[in-house]
Coordinates of C-alpha atoms in Angstrom, one line a residue:
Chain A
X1 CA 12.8 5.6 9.0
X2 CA 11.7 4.3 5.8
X3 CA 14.1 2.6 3.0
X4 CA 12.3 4.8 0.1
X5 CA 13.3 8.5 1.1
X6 CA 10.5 11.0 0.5
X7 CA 10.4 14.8 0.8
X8 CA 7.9 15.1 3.8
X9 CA 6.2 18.0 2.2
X10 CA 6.0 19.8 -1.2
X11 CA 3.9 23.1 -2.2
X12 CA 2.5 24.8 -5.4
X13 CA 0.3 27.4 -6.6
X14 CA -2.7 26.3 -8.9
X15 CA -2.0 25.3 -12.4
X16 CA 1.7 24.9 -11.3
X17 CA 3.7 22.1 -12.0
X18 CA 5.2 20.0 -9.2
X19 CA 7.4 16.6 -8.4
X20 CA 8.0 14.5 -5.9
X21 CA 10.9 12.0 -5.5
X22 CA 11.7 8.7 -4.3
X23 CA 15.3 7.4 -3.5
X24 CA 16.3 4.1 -2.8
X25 CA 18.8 1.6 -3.3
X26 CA 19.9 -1.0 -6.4
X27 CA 18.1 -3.8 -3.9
X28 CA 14.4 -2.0 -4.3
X29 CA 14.3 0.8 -6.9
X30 CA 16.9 0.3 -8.9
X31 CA 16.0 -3.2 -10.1
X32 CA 12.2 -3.7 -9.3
X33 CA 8.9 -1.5 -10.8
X34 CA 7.6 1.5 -9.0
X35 CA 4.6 2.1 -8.1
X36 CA 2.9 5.8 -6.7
X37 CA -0.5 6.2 -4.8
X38 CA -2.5 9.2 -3.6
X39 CA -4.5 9.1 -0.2
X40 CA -6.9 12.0 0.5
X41 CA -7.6 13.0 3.4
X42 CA -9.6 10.2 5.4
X43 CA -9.5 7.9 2.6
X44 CA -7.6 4.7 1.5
X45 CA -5.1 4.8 -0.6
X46 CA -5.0 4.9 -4.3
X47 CA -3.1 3.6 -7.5
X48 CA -1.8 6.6 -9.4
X49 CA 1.3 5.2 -11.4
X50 CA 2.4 1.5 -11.8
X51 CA 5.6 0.4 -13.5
X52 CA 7.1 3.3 -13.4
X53 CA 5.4 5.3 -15.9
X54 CA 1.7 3.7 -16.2
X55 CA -1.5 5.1 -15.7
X56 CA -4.3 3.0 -14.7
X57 CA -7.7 3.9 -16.4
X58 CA -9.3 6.8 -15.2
X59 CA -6.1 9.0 -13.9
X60 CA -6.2 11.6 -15.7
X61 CA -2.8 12.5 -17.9
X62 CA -1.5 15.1 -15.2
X63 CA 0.0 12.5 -13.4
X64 CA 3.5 11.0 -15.0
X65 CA 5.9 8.9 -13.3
X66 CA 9.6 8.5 -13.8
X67 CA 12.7 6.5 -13.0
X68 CA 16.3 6.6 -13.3
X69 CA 18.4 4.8 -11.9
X70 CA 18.0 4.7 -8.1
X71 CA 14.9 7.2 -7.8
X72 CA 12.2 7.8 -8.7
X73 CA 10.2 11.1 -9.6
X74 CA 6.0 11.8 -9.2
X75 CA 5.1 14.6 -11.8
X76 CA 1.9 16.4 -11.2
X77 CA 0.7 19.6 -13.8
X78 CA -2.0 21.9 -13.8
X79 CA -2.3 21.4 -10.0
X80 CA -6.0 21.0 -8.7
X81 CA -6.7 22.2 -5.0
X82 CA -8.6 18.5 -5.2
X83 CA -5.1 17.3 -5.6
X84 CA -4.1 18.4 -1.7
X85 CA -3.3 14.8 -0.5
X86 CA -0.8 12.8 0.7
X87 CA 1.6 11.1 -1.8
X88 CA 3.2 7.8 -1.3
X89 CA 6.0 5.7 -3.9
X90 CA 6.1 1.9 -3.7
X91 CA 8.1 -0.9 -4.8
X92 CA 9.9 -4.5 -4.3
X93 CA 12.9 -4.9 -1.8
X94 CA 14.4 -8.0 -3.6
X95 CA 17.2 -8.4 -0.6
X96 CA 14.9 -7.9 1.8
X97 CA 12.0 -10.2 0.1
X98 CA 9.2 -7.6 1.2
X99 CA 7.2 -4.8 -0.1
X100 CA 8.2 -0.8 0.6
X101 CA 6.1 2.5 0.7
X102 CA 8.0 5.9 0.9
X103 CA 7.2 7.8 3.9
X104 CA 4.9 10.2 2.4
X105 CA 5.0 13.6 1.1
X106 CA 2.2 15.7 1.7
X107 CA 1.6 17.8 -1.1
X108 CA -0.2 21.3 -0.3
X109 CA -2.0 23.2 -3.5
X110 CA -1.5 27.2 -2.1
Chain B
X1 CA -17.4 -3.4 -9.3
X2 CA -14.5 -4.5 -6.9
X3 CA -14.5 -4.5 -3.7
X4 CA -12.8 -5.3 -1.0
X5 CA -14.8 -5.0 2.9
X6 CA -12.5 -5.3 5.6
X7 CA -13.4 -6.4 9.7
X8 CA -12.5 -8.0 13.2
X9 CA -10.8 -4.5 13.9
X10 CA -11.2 -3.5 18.0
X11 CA -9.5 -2.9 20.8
X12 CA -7.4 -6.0 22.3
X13 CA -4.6 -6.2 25.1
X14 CA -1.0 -6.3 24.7
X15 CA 0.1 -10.0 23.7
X16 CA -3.7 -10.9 22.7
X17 CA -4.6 -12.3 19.3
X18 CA -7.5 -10.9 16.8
X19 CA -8.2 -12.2 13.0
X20 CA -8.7 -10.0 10.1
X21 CA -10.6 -11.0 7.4
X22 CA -11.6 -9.2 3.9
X23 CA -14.3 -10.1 2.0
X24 CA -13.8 -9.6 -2.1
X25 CA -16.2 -9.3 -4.3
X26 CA -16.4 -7.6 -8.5
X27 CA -13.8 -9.8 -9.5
X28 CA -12.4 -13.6 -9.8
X29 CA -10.4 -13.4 -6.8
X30 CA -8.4 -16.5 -7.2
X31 CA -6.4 -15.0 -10.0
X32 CA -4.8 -12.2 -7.7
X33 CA -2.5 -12.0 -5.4
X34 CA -3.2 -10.1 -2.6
X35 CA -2.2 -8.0 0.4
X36 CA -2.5 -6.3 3.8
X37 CA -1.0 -3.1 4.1
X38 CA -1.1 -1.1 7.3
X39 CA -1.3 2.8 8.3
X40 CA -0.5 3.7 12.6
X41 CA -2.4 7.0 13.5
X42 CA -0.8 9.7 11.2
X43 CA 1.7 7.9 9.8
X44 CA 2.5 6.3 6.5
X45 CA 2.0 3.3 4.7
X46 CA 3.3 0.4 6.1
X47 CA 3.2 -3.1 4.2
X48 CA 2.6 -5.8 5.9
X49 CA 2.5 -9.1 4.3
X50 CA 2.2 -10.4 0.4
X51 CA 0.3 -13.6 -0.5
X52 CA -0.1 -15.1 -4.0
X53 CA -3.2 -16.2 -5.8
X54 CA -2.5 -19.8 -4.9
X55 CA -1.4 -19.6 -1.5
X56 CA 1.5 -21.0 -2.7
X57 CA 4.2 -17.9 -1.8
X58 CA 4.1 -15.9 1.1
X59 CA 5.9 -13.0 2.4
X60 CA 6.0 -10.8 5.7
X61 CA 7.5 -7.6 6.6
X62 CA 10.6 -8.6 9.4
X63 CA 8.2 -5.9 12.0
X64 CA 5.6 -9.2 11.9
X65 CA 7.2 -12.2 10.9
X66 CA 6.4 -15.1 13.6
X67 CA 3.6 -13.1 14.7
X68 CA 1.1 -12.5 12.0
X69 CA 0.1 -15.3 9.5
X70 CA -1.8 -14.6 5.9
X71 CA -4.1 -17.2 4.3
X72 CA -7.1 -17.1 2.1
X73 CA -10.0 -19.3 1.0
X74 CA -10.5 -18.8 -2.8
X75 CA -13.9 -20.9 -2.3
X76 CA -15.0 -18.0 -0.2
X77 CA -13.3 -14.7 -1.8
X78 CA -11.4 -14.2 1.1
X79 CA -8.2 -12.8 2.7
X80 CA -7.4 -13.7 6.6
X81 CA -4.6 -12.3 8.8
X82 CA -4.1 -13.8 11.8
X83 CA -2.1 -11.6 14.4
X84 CA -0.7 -12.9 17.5
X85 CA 1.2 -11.6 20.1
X86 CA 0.3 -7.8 19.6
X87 CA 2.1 -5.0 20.7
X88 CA 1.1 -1.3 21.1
X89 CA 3.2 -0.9 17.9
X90 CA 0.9 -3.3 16.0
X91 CA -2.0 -0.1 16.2
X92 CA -3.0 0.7 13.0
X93 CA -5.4 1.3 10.2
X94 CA -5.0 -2.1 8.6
X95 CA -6.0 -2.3 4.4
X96 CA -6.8 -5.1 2.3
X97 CA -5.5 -4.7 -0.8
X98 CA -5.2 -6.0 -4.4
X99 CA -2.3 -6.7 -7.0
X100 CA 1.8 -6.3 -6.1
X101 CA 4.3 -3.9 -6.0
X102 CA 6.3 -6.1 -7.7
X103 CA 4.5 -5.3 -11.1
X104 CA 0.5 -3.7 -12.1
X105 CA 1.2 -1.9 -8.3
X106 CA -1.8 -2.5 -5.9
X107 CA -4.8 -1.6 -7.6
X108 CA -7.8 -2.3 -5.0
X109 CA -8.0 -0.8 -1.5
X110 CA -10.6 -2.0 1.2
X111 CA -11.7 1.0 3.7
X112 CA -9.2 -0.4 6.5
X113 CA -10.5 -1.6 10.1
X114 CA -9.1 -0.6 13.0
X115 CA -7.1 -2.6 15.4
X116 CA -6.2 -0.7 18.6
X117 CA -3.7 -2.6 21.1
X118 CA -3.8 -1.2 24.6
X119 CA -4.4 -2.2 28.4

């Protein structure tokens, strides 16, 4: 069971709008950046969002990043089916002194 | 361009020992802390240990500590984790990676290299 709670999956039509969420705890989320990453299928992982609301270069605006609080939210508009991948949050666990990933939500473009 | 090659994945016995090592290359690797982050057969992301661009601070994830040990050699662009005493649990997709989650997130992602631990 992973400390960052995920949805496991998450589903949208084309064009659609959709979000994913992360919750944690005042010892990870609540007082350390968050980071989100997208892993196609058969591929490594990838930076999406860093503190919090950042883009790197290259990611296209569609991708937005919130937090509040405890949790965290993964906005995605004008859905792509190139955007069917697996969709992971990441952060700092300052009690624990180690990193976290969310379990993963899969994220299906109908 | 960066980029980070992972290898010394394979197959080893349970309690056996095998060294990962990740080669950098595109950027001054000395100025970045770095990481190995691991994925079991379709699972999620696990990390698995966080070293700085010195050496200087290390952390582990408590499913490793005493086990594995993280190094690099900034003379030679590259990342090392050493893994003893593995366990069927240990099987994974393991990633080098670049940056922290602590702030800029983890930028850079090798391929991964497989370690499979089984008799």
């Amino acid at each position: 069971q992973s400390v960052l709670t995920q949805p496991p999956s998450v589903s949208a039509a084309p064009g659609q709008k959709v979000t994913i969420s992360c919750s944690g705890s005042s010892s990870n989320i609540g007082n350390n950046y968050v980071s989100w990453y997208q892993q196609l299928p058969g591929t490594a992982p990838k930076l999406l969002i860093y503190d919090n609301n950042k883009r790197p270069s290259g990611i296209p605006d569609r991708f937005s990043g919130s937090k509040s609080g405890t949790s965290a939210t993964l906005g995605i508009t004008g859905l792509q089916t190139g955007d069917e991948a697996d969709y992971y949050c990441g952060t700092w666990d300052s009690s624990l002194s180690a990193g976290l990933f969310g379990g993963g939500t899969k994220l299906t473009v109908l | 361009e960066v980029q980070l090659v992972e290898s010394g994945g394979g197959l080893v016995q349970p309690g056996g020992s095998l060294r990962l090592s990740c080669a950098a290359s595109g950027f001054t690797f000395s100025s970045y802390e770095m990481n190995w982050v691991r994925q079991a057969p379709g699972k999620g992301l696990e990390w698995v240990s966080y070293i700085s661009s010195s050496g200087s601070t290390i952390y582990y994830a408590d499913s490793v500590k005493g086990r594995f040990t993280i190094s690099r050699d900034n003379a030679k662009n590259s990342l090392y984790l050493q893994m003893n005493s593995l366990r069927a649990e240990d099987t994974a997709v393991y990633y080098c990676a670049r940056g922290t989650v602590v702030t800029r997130g983890v930028d850079y992602w090798g391929q991964g290299t497989l370690v499979t631990v089984s008799s």
